[in-house]
């Protein structure tokens, strides 16, 4: 017969000293944890009774403890009833049968609690960019629903279609709407895989997520030359943005995020070795004279632990936020630079990456080497194509492309 135990998951303790309440299900040597999505302080938890101490805290806190205890007991009773029904039917059942039956019969899980769990798990492994995607989507859902307790069951087909209309009415573009819907779809897929939500709650079976091809954002060699030759000595902040743009271009369109996290230690001989922040792919690129000239303008290379460029200025202190601030400032200053030069498109860090690939194509570099540059739907696919060649092929291509 299956057994149940209420426990705290102390591995997921937050800064306030709160842990999620779990029900541990044991059956036929199998073990599953059911998250009740209730967070309680360890100091308020009675380990022997496996419940909150209803005599701790203020009157308001004690009332909350009673409410949480009642919820825990009701969920335990649901699970006991499921197990009893299986035992009475004399059928062979697995631990997955118990959990699936529980979620199919229980009230639907609060979606914001689940998203917060995703965010915390991503932040623990340093994937702050991915965690921000979920945080931003959650913010949009909260603003639209005007609620803090939305459940998975309530985010159904009609909810999502109305949400899509709401975003359209507020001027969101197709790709922005696609971004939010794809993130919500990912949340449902995770929840179903984790056994948190039954597949019958999946709302995307009849929803088509539209996507527009983005306008190509590339400039020509003569425009790159104009950027390089512009005298910005009187405007050092715009000069730094310009230099970061050129460095990206000289280094095969290296992304701004990768540039921000480069350290002196990444330089070995005449190459830079690094892992992509986005995909964790390991790359190495030959340092051209122009790229090294930009590095030496901002770093004397005497300390291997320092960042190459003054984007992340305080090591170990909210580095991701420093990168994000640097990214916003750089793009704002690049736009100013583009306005000075009367460019036809807004200048951004992404333009450097796209321009490298587009100029490569116009220069006759085989498509097998650049794989249509950034014309691919997936940046990862593009990088796989680039990585498939020996370094000397890529180095020769880079020398040709960046010879301005």
mmCIF file of C-alpha atoms in Angstrom:
data_model
loop_
_atom_site.group_PDB
_atom_site.id
_atom_site.type_symbol
_atom_site.label_atom_id
_atom_site.label_comp_id
_atom_site.label_asym_id
_atom_site.label_seq_id
_atom_site.Cartn_x
_atom_site.Cartn_y
_atom_site.Cartn_z
ATOM 1 C CA UNK A 1 0.000 0.000 0.000
ATOM 2 C CA UNK A 2 1.192 3.503 -0.750
ATOM 3 C CA UNK A 3 2.239 5.842 2.056
ATOM 4 C CA UNK A 4 2.152 9.638 2.384
ATOM 5 C CA UNK A 5 4.211 12.138 4.338
ATOM 6 C CA UNK A 6 3.994 15.941 4.580
ATOM 7 C CA UNK A 7 7.415 17.606 4.518
ATOM 8 C CA UNK A 8 9.255 20.814 3.700
ATOM 9 C CA UNK A 9 11.629 21.012 0.745
ATOM 10 C CA UNK A 10 14.508 22.746 2.505
ATOM 11 C CA UNK A 11 16.624 22.726 -0.659
ATOM 12 C CA UNK A 12 14.328 25.414 -2.065
ATOM 13 C CA UNK A 13 14.469 27.797 0.903
ATOM 14 C CA UNK A 14 14.178 31.458 -0.129
ATOM 15 C CA UNK A 15 15.708 34.634 1.333
ATOM 16 C CA UNK A 16 12.762 35.012 3.733
ATOM 17 C CA UNK A 17 13.456 31.563 5.214
ATOM 18 C CA UNK A 18 10.403 30.012 3.566
ATOM 19 C CA UNK A 19 10.206 26.499 2.107
ATOM 20 C CA UNK A 20 7.561 24.895 -0.121
ATOM 21 C CA UNK A 21 5.297 22.306 1.502
ATOM 22 C CA UNK A 22 5.456 18.928 -0.235
ATOM 23 C CA UNK A 23 3.644 15.611 0.060
ATOM 24 C CA UNK A 24 5.999 12.656 -0.381
ATOM 25 C CA UNK A 25 4.306 9.658 -1.991
ATOM 26 C CA UNK A 26 5.955 6.243 -1.597
ATOM 27 C CA UNK A 27 4.736 3.151 -3.443
ATOM 28 C CA UNK A 28 6.489 -0.014 -4.665
ATOM 29 C CA UNK A 29 9.945 1.511 -4.135
ATOM 30 C CA UNK A 30 8.892 4.580 -6.145
ATOM 31 C CA UNK A 31 9.043 8.101 -4.744
ATOM 32 C CA UNK A 32 7.308 11.235 -5.958
ATOM 33 C CA UNK A 33 6.980 14.721 -4.459
ATOM 34 C CA UNK A 34 3.803 16.717 -4.903
ATOM 35 C CA UNK A 35 4.268 20.456 -4.518
ATOM 36 C CA UNK A 36 1.328 22.034 -2.676
ATOM 37 C CA UNK A 37 2.569 25.512 -3.652
ATOM 38 C CA UNK A 38 2.348 26.741 -0.085
ATOM 39 C CA UNK A 39 5.454 28.407 1.359
ATOM 40 C CA UNK A 40 5.957 28.442 5.111
ATOM 41 C CA UNK A 41 8.679 29.626 7.463
ATOM 42 C CA UNK A 42 10.790 26.849 8.964
ATOM 43 C CA UNK A 43 10.470 28.476 12.412
ATOM 44 C CA UNK A 44 6.671 28.163 12.227
ATOM 45 C CA UNK A 45 6.728 24.486 11.227
ATOM 46 C CA UNK A 46 6.055 21.693 13.731
ATOM 47 C CA UNK A 47 8.181 18.807 12.430
ATOM 48 C CA UNK A 48 6.568 16.143 14.656
ATOM 49 C CA UNK A 49 3.003 17.080 13.679
ATOM 50 C CA UNK A 50 3.962 17.987 10.081
ATOM 51 C CA UNK A 51 1.913 21.169 10.174
ATOM 52 C CA UNK A 52 2.191 24.839 11.026
ATOM 53 C CA UNK A 53 2.117 25.829 14.680
ATOM 54 C CA UNK A 54 -1.193 27.642 15.056
ATOM 55 C CA UNK A 55 -0.015 29.425 18.215
ATOM 56 C CA UNK A 56 2.899 31.238 16.567
ATOM 57 C CA UNK A 57 2.787 34.854 15.416
ATOM 58 C CA UNK A 58 0.190 37.597 15.325
ATOM 59 C CA UNK A 59 -3.552 36.972 15.104
ATOM 60 C CA UNK A 60 -3.398 37.447 11.316
ATOM 61 C CA UNK A 61 -0.455 35.020 11.017
ATOM 62 C CA UNK A 62 -2.206 32.406 13.207
ATOM 63 C CA UNK A 63 -5.314 32.642 11.046
ATOM 64 C CA UNK A 64 -3.160 32.105 7.960
ATOM 65 C CA UNK A 65 -1.532 29.069 9.614
ATOM 66 C CA UNK A 66 -4.973 27.557 10.274
ATOM 67 C CA UNK A 67 -5.963 28.136 6.644
ATOM 68 C CA UNK A 68 -2.746 26.524 5.309
ATOM 69 C CA UNK A 69 -3.096 23.550 7.662
ATOM 70 C CA UNK A 70 -6.663 23.010 6.498
ATOM 71 C CA UNK A 71 -5.486 23.071 2.851
ATOM 72 C CA UNK A 72 -2.694 20.555 3.574
ATOM 73 C CA UNK A 73 -5.129 18.224 5.354
ATOM 74 C CA UNK A 74 -7.658 18.457 2.523
ATOM 75 C CA UNK A 75 -4.998 17.570 -0.078
ATOM 76 C CA UNK A 76 -3.829 14.655 2.075
ATOM 77 C CA UNK A 77 -7.425 13.426 2.286
ATOM 78 C CA UNK A 78 -7.735 13.572 -1.518
ATOM 79 C CA UNK A 79 -4.614 11.456 -1.913
ATOM 80 C CA UNK A 80 -5.737 8.974 0.767
ATOM 81 C CA UNK A 81 -9.096 8.624 -1.001
ATOM 82 C CA UNK A 82 -7.341 7.960 -4.346
ATOM 83 C CA UNK A 83 -5.109 5.301 -2.795
ATOM 84 C CA UNK A 84 -8.055 3.697 -0.986
ATOM 85 C CA UNK A 85 -10.059 3.576 -4.233
ATOM 86 C CA UNK A 86 -7.148 1.868 -6.012
ATOM 87 C CA UNK A 87 -6.758 -0.653 -3.156
ATOM 88 C CA UNK A 88 -10.478 -1.380 -3.008
ATOM 89 C CA UNK A 89 -10.605 -2.011 -6.757
ATOM 90 C CA UNK A 90 -7.824 -4.609 -6.367
ATOM 91 C CA UNK A 91 -6.155 -3.320 -9.529
ATOM 92 C CA UNK A 92 -2.407 -3.021 -9.999
ATOM 93 C CA UNK A 93 -1.438 0.631 -9.901
ATOM 94 C CA UNK A 94 1.780 2.625 -10.028
ATOM 95 C CA UNK A 95 2.958 5.725 -8.232
ATOM 96 C CA UNK A 96 2.410 7.666 -11.470
ATOM 97 C CA UNK A 97 -1.224 6.530 -11.457
ATOM 98 C CA UNK A 98 -1.646 8.046 -7.989
ATOM 99 C CA UNK A 99 -0.064 11.372 -8.932
ATOM 100 C CA UNK A 100 -1.894 11.623 -12.267
ATOM 101 C CA UNK A 101 -5.212 10.860 -10.593
ATOM 102 C CA UNK A 102 -4.500 13.453 -7.915
ATOM 103 C CA UNK A 103 -3.839 16.244 -10.398
ATOM 104 C CA UNK A 104 -6.809 15.303 -12.542
ATOM 105 C CA UNK A 105 -9.114 15.451 -9.544
ATOM 106 C CA UNK A 106 -7.557 18.256 -7.503
ATOM 107 C CA UNK A 107 -8.053 21.967 -7.888
ATOM 108 C CA UNK A 108 -5.698 23.350 -10.494
ATOM 109 C CA UNK A 109 -2.286 24.634 -9.384
ATOM 110 C CA UNK A 110 -1.647 28.445 -9.138
ATOM 111 C CA UNK A 111 0.288 29.326 -12.282
ATOM 112 C CA UNK A 112 2.251 32.239 -10.797
ATOM 113 C CA UNK A 113 3.654 30.067 -8.004
ATOM 114 C CA UNK A 114 4.831 27.568 -10.599
ATOM 115 C CA UNK A 115 6.417 30.299 -12.750
ATOM 116 C CA UNK A 116 8.258 31.642 -9.704
ATOM 117 C CA UNK A 117 9.674 28.145 -9.139
ATOM 118 C CA UNK A 118 10.929 28.113 -12.743
ATOM 119 C CA UNK A 119 12.525 31.540 -12.279
ATOM 120 C CA UNK A 120 14.330 30.491 -9.103
ATOM 121 C CA UNK A 121 15.610 27.253 -10.631
ATOM 122 C CA UNK A 122 16.978 29.150 -13.660
ATOM 123 C CA UNK A 123 18.649 31.794 -11.497
ATOM 124 C CA UNK A 124 20.353 29.096 -9.426
ATOM 125 C CA UNK A 125 22.180 27.840 -12.523
ATOM 126 C CA UNK A 126 22.985 31.362 -13.741
ATOM 127 C CA UNK A 127 20.423 31.520 -16.569
ATOM 128 C CA UNK A 128 19.284 35.032 -15.707
ATOM 129 C CA UNK A 129 18.301 35.863 -19.270
ATOM 130 C CA UNK A 130 15.917 32.908 -19.432
ATOM 131 C CA UNK A 131 14.520 33.690 -15.989
ATOM 132 C CA UNK A 132 13.751 37.244 -17.122
ATOM 133 C CA UNK A 133 11.711 35.852 -20.026
ATOM 134 C CA UNK A 134 9.434 34.049 -17.554
ATOM 135 C CA UNK A 135 9.360 37.038 -15.182
ATOM 136 C CA UNK A 136 8.329 39.409 -17.961
ATOM 137 C CA UNK A 137 5.610 37.042 -19.177
ATOM 138 C CA UNK A 138 4.289 36.598 -15.639
ATOM 139 C CA UNK A 139 4.145 40.381 -15.261
ATOM 140 C CA UNK A 140 2.064 40.657 -18.432
ATOM 141 C CA UNK A 141 -0.329 37.942 -17.252
ATOM 142 C CA UNK A 142 -0.747 39.579 -13.843
ATOM 143 C CA UNK A 143 -1.404 42.958 -15.411
ATOM 144 C CA UNK A 144 -3.955 41.512 -17.836
ATOM 145 C CA UNK A 145 -5.791 39.313 -15.322
ATOM 146 C CA UNK A 146 -5.423 41.822 -12.453
ATOM 147 C CA UNK A 147 -5.011 38.836 -10.156
ATOM 148 C CA UNK A 148 -2.313 37.185 -8.046
ATOM 149 C CA UNK A 149 -3.983 33.760 -7.761
ATOM 150 C CA UNK A 150 -4.606 32.734 -11.374
ATOM 151 C CA UNK A 151 -4.689 28.940 -11.885
ATOM 152 C CA UNK A 152 -3.615 26.775 -14.802
ATOM 153 C CA UNK A 153 -7.229 25.789 -15.385
ATOM 154 C CA UNK A 154 -8.256 29.399 -15.857
ATOM 155 C CA UNK A 155 -5.614 29.975 -18.546
ATOM 156 C CA UNK A 156 -7.705 28.196 -21.151
ATOM 157 C CA UNK A 157 -8.328 28.734 -24.874
ATOM 158 C CA UNK A 158 -10.701 31.684 -24.366
ATOM 159 C CA UNK A 159 -8.364 33.325 -21.853
ATOM 160 C CA UNK A 160 -5.431 33.146 -24.271
ATOM 161 C CA UNK A 161 -7.411 34.427 -27.259
ATOM 162 C CA UNK A 162 -8.623 37.383 -25.175
ATOM 163 C CA UNK A 163 -5.071 37.934 -23.922
ATOM 164 C CA UNK A 164 -3.851 37.985 -27.541
ATOM 165 C CA UNK A 165 -6.533 40.555 -28.462
ATOM 166 C CA UNK A 166 -5.598 42.616 -25.406
ATOM 167 C CA UNK A 167 -1.948 42.745 -26.529
ATOM 168 C CA UNK A 168 -2.933 43.672 -30.100
ATOM 169 C CA UNK A 169 -5.115 46.542 -28.851
ATOM 170 C CA UNK A 170 -2.133 47.890 -26.936
ATOM 171 C CA UNK A 171 0.005 48.012 -30.048
ATOM 172 C CA UNK A 172 2.111 44.888 -29.489
ATOM 173 C CA UNK A 173 3.615 43.520 -32.693
ATOM 174 C CA UNK A 174 3.036 39.972 -33.900
ATOM 175 C CA UNK A 175 6.464 38.769 -32.765
ATOM 176 C CA UNK A 176 5.992 40.298 -29.296
ATOM 177 C CA UNK A 177 2.661 38.493 -28.924
ATOM 178 C CA UNK A 178 4.340 35.316 -30.209
ATOM 179 C CA UNK A 179 7.036 35.742 -27.539
ATOM 180 C CA UNK A 180 4.483 35.785 -24.706
ATOM 181 C CA UNK A 181 2.384 32.926 -26.077
ATOM 182 C CA UNK A 182 5.426 30.714 -26.694
ATOM 183 C CA UNK A 183 6.584 31.334 -23.124
ATOM 184 C CA UNK A 184 3.156 30.429 -21.713
ATOM 185 C CA UNK A 185 3.173 27.304 -23.882
ATOM 186 C CA UNK A 186 6.589 26.407 -22.465
ATOM 187 C CA UNK A 187 5.218 26.836 -18.920
ATOM 188 C CA UNK A 188 2.357 24.424 -19.657
ATOM 189 C CA UNK A 189 4.709 21.897 -21.253
ATOM 190 C CA UNK A 190 6.971 22.008 -18.188
ATOM 191 C CA UNK A 191 4.049 21.669 -15.804
ATOM 192 C CA UNK A 192 2.607 18.687 -17.668
ATOM 193 C CA UNK A 193 6.021 17.026 -17.820
ATOM 194 C CA UNK A 194 6.493 17.611 -14.065
ATOM 195 C CA UNK A 195 3.114 16.033 -13.374
ATOM 196 C CA UNK A 196 1.794 19.295 -11.926
ATOM 197 C CA UNK A 197 -1.039 19.700 -14.444
ATOM 198 C CA UNK A 198 -3.038 17.147 -16.390
ATOM 199 C CA UNK A 199 -2.845 17.187 -20.190
ATOM 200 C CA UNK A 200 -6.540 18.012 -20.380
ATOM 201 C CA UNK A 201 -5.686 21.531 -19.200
ATOM 202 C CA UNK A 202 -3.339 22.135 -22.167
ATOM 203 C CA UNK A 203 -4.895 25.130 -24.031
ATOM 204 C CA UNK A 204 -2.669 25.280 -27.124
ATOM 205 C CA UNK A 205 -4.172 22.416 -29.141
ATOM 206 C CA UNK A 206 -6.274 24.837 -31.195
ATOM 207 C CA UNK A 207 -4.087 27.929 -30.941
ATOM 208 C CA UNK A 208 -1.788 28.935 -33.805
ATOM 209 C CA UNK A 209 1.078 31.160 -32.732
ATOM 210 C CA UNK A 210 1.839 33.523 -35.580
ATOM 211 C CA UNK A 211 5.304 34.835 -36.291
ATOM 212 C CA UNK A 212 6.627 37.476 -38.708
ATOM 213 C CA UNK A 213 10.013 37.344 -40.367
ATOM 214 C CA UNK A 214 12.002 40.244 -38.998
ATOM 215 C CA UNK A 215 13.282 42.945 -41.322
ATOM 216 C CA UNK A 216 16.930 42.333 -42.155
ATOM 217 C CA UNK A 217 19.064 44.652 -40.059
ATOM 218 C CA UNK A 218 22.373 44.905 -41.864
ATOM 219 C CA UNK A 219 24.485 47.755 -43.189
ATOM 220 C CA UNK A 220 27.136 47.897 -45.905
ATOM 221 C CA UNK A 221 30.924 48.059 -45.821
ATOM 222 C CA UNK A 222 31.010 51.783 -46.554
ATOM 223 C CA UNK A 223 28.701 52.408 -43.592
ATOM 224 C CA UNK A 224 30.931 50.317 -41.317
ATOM 225 C CA UNK A 225 33.855 52.431 -42.565
ATOM 226 C CA UNK A 226 31.913 55.616 -41.753
ATOM 227 C CA UNK A 227 31.352 54.361 -38.205
ATOM 228 C CA UNK A 228 35.038 53.506 -37.826
ATOM 229 C CA UNK A 229 36.321 56.805 -39.207
ATOM 230 C CA UNK A 230 34.028 59.134 -37.255
ATOM 231 C CA UNK A 231 35.898 61.312 -34.738
ATOM 232 C CA UNK A 232 34.173 60.801 -31.390
ATOM 233 C CA UNK A 233 36.994 61.887 -29.078
ATOM 234 C CA UNK A 234 34.781 64.627 -27.648
ATOM 235 C CA UNK A 235 31.988 62.136 -26.884
ATOM 236 C CA UNK A 236 33.643 59.238 -24.992
ATOM 237 C CA UNK A 237 30.400 57.406 -24.141
ATOM 238 C CA UNK A 238 29.318 57.209 -27.779
ATOM 239 C CA UNK A 239 32.913 56.338 -28.672
ATOM 240 C CA UNK A 240 32.771 53.320 -26.333
ATOM 241 C CA UNK A 241 29.495 52.187 -27.909
ATOM 242 C CA UNK A 242 31.062 52.562 -31.370
ATOM 243 C CA UNK A 243 34.116 50.566 -30.336
ATOM 244 C CA UNK A 244 31.977 47.749 -28.907
ATOM 245 C CA UNK A 245 30.012 47.670 -32.165
ATOM 246 C CA UNK A 246 33.210 47.427 -34.208
ATOM 247 C CA UNK A 247 34.669 44.793 -31.878
ATOM 248 C CA UNK A 248 31.554 42.667 -32.406
ATOM 249 C CA UNK A 249 31.903 43.066 -36.166
ATOM 250 C CA UNK A 250 35.622 42.232 -36.151
ATOM 251 C CA UNK A 251 34.942 39.120 -34.038
ATOM 252 C CA UNK A 252 32.490 37.399 -36.422
ATOM 253 C CA UNK A 253 29.475 39.260 -35.042
ATOM 254 C CA UNK A 254 30.073 38.289 -31.415
ATOM 255 C CA UNK A 255 26.949 39.036 -29.346
ATOM 256 C CA UNK A 256 26.988 41.915 -26.884
ATOM 257 C CA UNK A 257 26.317 39.562 -23.979
ATOM 258 C CA UNK A 258 29.352 37.455 -24.847
ATOM 259 C CA UNK A 259 31.474 40.602 -25.163
ATOM 260 C CA UNK A 260 30.270 41.899 -21.785
ATOM 261 C CA UNK A 261 31.399 38.747 -19.961
ATOM 262 C CA UNK A 262 34.789 38.384 -21.691
ATOM 263 C CA UNK A 263 37.773 38.512 -19.337
ATOM 264 C CA UNK A 264 41.477 38.945 -19.945
ATOM 265 C CA UNK A 265 41.850 35.231 -19.161
ATOM 266 C CA UNK A 266 39.818 34.435 -22.290
ATOM 267 C CA UNK A 267 42.751 35.621 -24.427
ATOM 268 C CA UNK A 268 45.226 32.847 -25.179
ATOM 269 C CA UNK A 269 47.914 33.753 -27.650
ATOM 270 C CA UNK A 270 46.280 35.435 -30.634
ATOM 271 C CA UNK A 271 42.844 33.926 -30.011
ATOM 272 C CA UNK A 272 39.871 34.448 -27.712
ATOM 273 C CA UNK A 273 38.362 31.291 -26.213
ATOM 274 C CA UNK A 274 34.904 31.565 -24.691
ATOM 275 C CA UNK A 275 31.547 29.841 -24.215
ATOM 276 C CA UNK A 276 28.425 31.417 -25.641
ATOM 277 C CA UNK A 277 26.279 32.834 -22.862
ATOM 278 C CA UNK A 278 23.160 31.785 -24.742
ATOM 279 C CA UNK A 279 23.984 28.255 -25.884
ATOM 280 C CA UNK A 280 27.109 27.314 -23.864
ATOM 281 C CA UNK A 281 28.850 26.420 -27.140
ATOM 282 C CA UNK A 282 32.627 26.662 -26.894
ATOM 283 C CA UNK A 283 34.139 28.973 -29.528
ATOM 284 C CA UNK A 284 37.504 30.433 -30.297
ATOM 285 C CA UNK A 285 38.200 33.292 -32.682
ATOM 286 C CA UNK A 286 41.443 34.762 -33.935
ATOM 287 C CA UNK A 287 42.052 38.300 -32.694
ATOM 288 C CA UNK A 288 42.519 40.613 -35.651
ATOM 289 C CA UNK A 289 44.816 43.616 -35.226
ATOM 290 C CA UNK A 290 41.782 45.914 -35.268
ATOM 291 C CA UNK A 291 40.031 43.925 -32.529
ATOM 292 C CA UNK A 292 43.181 43.864 -30.373
ATOM 293 C CA UNK A 293 43.574 47.614 -30.865
ATOM 294 C CA UNK A 294 40.110 48.172 -29.402
ATOM 295 C CA UNK A 295 40.864 45.893 -26.429
ATOM 296 C CA UNK A 296 44.105 47.720 -25.615
ATOM 297 C CA UNK A 297 42.249 51.025 -25.703
ATOM 298 C CA UNK A 298 40.276 49.941 -22.637
ATOM 299 C CA UNK A 299 42.402 47.294 -20.911
ATOM 300 C CA UNK A 300 46.148 46.883 -20.345
ATOM 301 C CA UNK A 301 45.674 43.086 -19.919
ATOM 302 C CA UNK A 302 47.677 43.064 -16.687
ATOM 303 C CA UNK A 303 44.980 41.328 -14.609
ATOM 304 C CA UNK A 304 43.536 38.089 -15.984
ATOM 305 C CA UNK A 305 40.496 38.305 -13.706
ATOM 306 C CA UNK A 306 39.214 41.635 -15.033
ATOM 307 C CA UNK A 307 36.534 42.045 -17.685
ATOM 308 C CA UNK A 308 37.882 43.150 -21.066
ATOM 309 C CA UNK A 309 35.554 46.124 -21.419
ATOM 310 C CA UNK A 310 34.014 48.617 -18.951
ATOM 311 C CA UNK A 311 30.521 47.114 -19.148
ATOM 312 C CA UNK A 312 30.527 45.015 -15.977
ATOM 313 C CA UNK A 313 32.512 47.255 -13.676
ATOM 314 C CA UNK A 314 31.971 45.519 -10.335
ATOM 315 C CA UNK A 315 32.852 41.830 -10.417
ATOM 316 C CA UNK A 316 30.562 39.588 -8.389
ATOM 317 C CA UNK A 317 27.902 42.262 -7.781
ATOM 318 C CA UNK A 318 24.704 41.740 -9.789
ATOM 319 C CA UNK A 319 26.754 41.131 -12.942
ATOM 320 C CA UNK A 320 23.706 40.268 -15.015
ATOM 321 C CA UNK A 321 22.009 43.565 -14.117
ATOM 322 C CA UNK A 322 25.208 45.441 -14.978
ATOM 323 C CA UNK A 323 25.270 43.708 -18.358
ATOM 324 C CA UNK A 324 21.607 44.593 -18.993
ATOM 325 C CA UNK A 325 22.202 48.240 -18.094
ATOM 326 C CA UNK A 326 25.264 48.307 -20.341
ATOM 327 C CA UNK A 327 23.265 46.739 -23.164
ATOM 328 C CA UNK A 328 20.524 49.373 -22.918
ATOM 329 C CA UNK A 329 23.006 52.249 -22.709
ATOM 330 C CA UNK A 330 25.057 50.945 -25.635
ATOM 331 C CA UNK A 331 22.023 50.557 -27.885
ATOM 332 C CA UNK A 332 20.780 54.014 -26.915
ATOM 333 C CA UNK A 333 24.162 55.531 -27.810
ATOM 334 C CA UNK A 334 24.415 53.512 -31.021
ATOM 335 C CA UNK A 335 21.063 54.927 -32.085
ATOM 336 C CA UNK A 336 22.491 58.416 -31.492
ATOM 337 C CA UNK A 337 25.532 57.425 -33.568
ATOM 338 C CA UNK A 338 23.286 56.213 -36.388
ATOM 339 C CA UNK A 339 21.381 59.504 -36.276
ATOM 340 C CA UNK A 340 24.646 61.447 -36.537
ATOM 341 C CA UNK A 341 25.526 59.483 -39.672
ATOM 342 C CA UNK A 342 21.953 59.631 -41.075
ATOM 343 C CA UNK A 343 21.709 55.850 -41.354
ATOM 344 C CA UNK A 344 18.558 54.373 -42.854
ATOM 345 C CA UNK A 345 18.007 51.892 -40.002
ATOM 346 C CA UNK A 346 18.441 52.247 -36.224
ATOM 347 C CA UNK A 347 21.931 51.175 -35.199
ATOM 348 C CA UNK A 348 22.066 48.455 -32.513
ATOM 349 C CA UNK A 349 24.530 45.850 -31.314
ATOM 350 C CA UNK A 350 22.591 43.240 -33.294
ATOM 351 C CA UNK A 351 23.285 45.146 -36.527
ATOM 352 C CA UNK A 352 26.999 44.340 -36.143
ATOM 353 C CA UNK A 353 26.306 40.601 -36.028
ATOM 354 C CA UNK A 354 23.877 40.677 -38.919
ATOM 355 C CA UNK A 355 26.123 42.909 -40.989
ATOM 356 C CA UNK A 356 29.061 40.520 -40.630
ATOM 357 C CA UNK A 357 26.977 37.688 -42.099
ATOM 358 C CA UNK A 358 25.420 39.822 -44.839
ATOM 359 C CA UNK A 359 28.740 41.319 -45.942
ATOM 360 C CA UNK A 360 30.200 37.815 -45.961
ATOM 361 C CA UNK A 361 27.479 36.707 -48.334
ATOM 362 C CA UNK A 362 27.975 39.725 -50.611
ATOM 363 C CA UNK A 363 31.750 39.111 -50.572
ATOM 364 C CA UNK A 364 31.325 35.679 -52.117
ATOM 365 C CA UNK A 365 32.038 33.644 -49.003
ATOM 366 C CA UNK A 366 30.392 30.229 -49.599
ATOM 367 C CA UNK A 367 27.015 29.848 -47.977
ATOM 368 C CA UNK A 368 28.300 26.601 -46.519
ATOM 369 C CA UNK A 369 30.722 28.688 -44.415
ATOM 370 C CA UNK A 370 28.308 31.328 -43.192
ATOM 371 C CA UNK A 371 25.023 29.416 -43.681
ATOM 372 C CA UNK A 372 23.227 32.483 -44.852
ATOM 373 C CA UNK A 373 24.584 34.376 -41.832
ATOM 374 C CA UNK A 374 21.794 35.519 -39.560
ATOM 375 C CA UNK A 375 19.157 34.809 -42.193
ATOM 376 C CA UNK A 376 18.434 31.547 -40.342
ATOM 377 C CA UNK A 377 15.372 31.373 -38.159
ATOM 378 C CA UNK A 378 17.634 30.046 -35.395
ATOM 379 C CA UNK A 379 20.860 31.714 -34.308
ATOM 380 C CA UNK A 380 21.947 28.336 -32.940
ATOM 381 C CA UNK A 381 21.684 26.772 -36.400
ATOM 382 C CA UNK A 382 23.828 29.559 -37.824
ATOM 383 C CA UNK A 383 26.468 29.009 -35.164
ATOM 384 C CA UNK A 384 26.479 25.248 -35.780
ATOM 385 C CA UNK A 385 27.256 25.920 -39.456
ATOM 386 C CA UNK A 386 30.066 28.306 -38.531
ATOM 387 C CA UNK A 387 31.544 25.906 -35.997
ATOM 388 C CA UNK A 388 31.671 23.045 -38.475
ATOM 389 C CA UNK A 389 34.701 24.518 -40.271
ATOM 390 C CA UNK A 390 38.336 24.484 -39.335
ATOM 391 C CA UNK A 391 39.559 27.664 -37.669
ATOM 392 C CA UNK A 392 41.826 28.608 -40.566
ATOM 393 C CA UNK A 393 38.818 28.693 -42.935
ATOM 394 C CA UNK A 394 36.883 30.918 -40.545
ATOM 395 C CA UNK A 395 39.923 33.097 -39.885
ATOM 396 C CA UNK A 396 40.479 33.658 -43.612
ATOM 397 C CA UNK A 397 36.801 34.481 -44.092
ATOM 398 C CA UNK A 398 36.897 36.894 -41.156
ATOM 399 C CA UNK A 399 39.994 38.682 -42.497
ATOM 400 C CA UNK A 400 38.229 39.224 -45.824
ATOM 401 C CA UNK A 401 34.972 40.409 -44.284
ATOM 402 C CA UNK A 402 36.528 42.840 -41.788
ATOM 403 C CA UNK A 403 39.128 44.323 -44.163
ATOM 404 C CA UNK A 404 37.723 47.847 -44.061
#
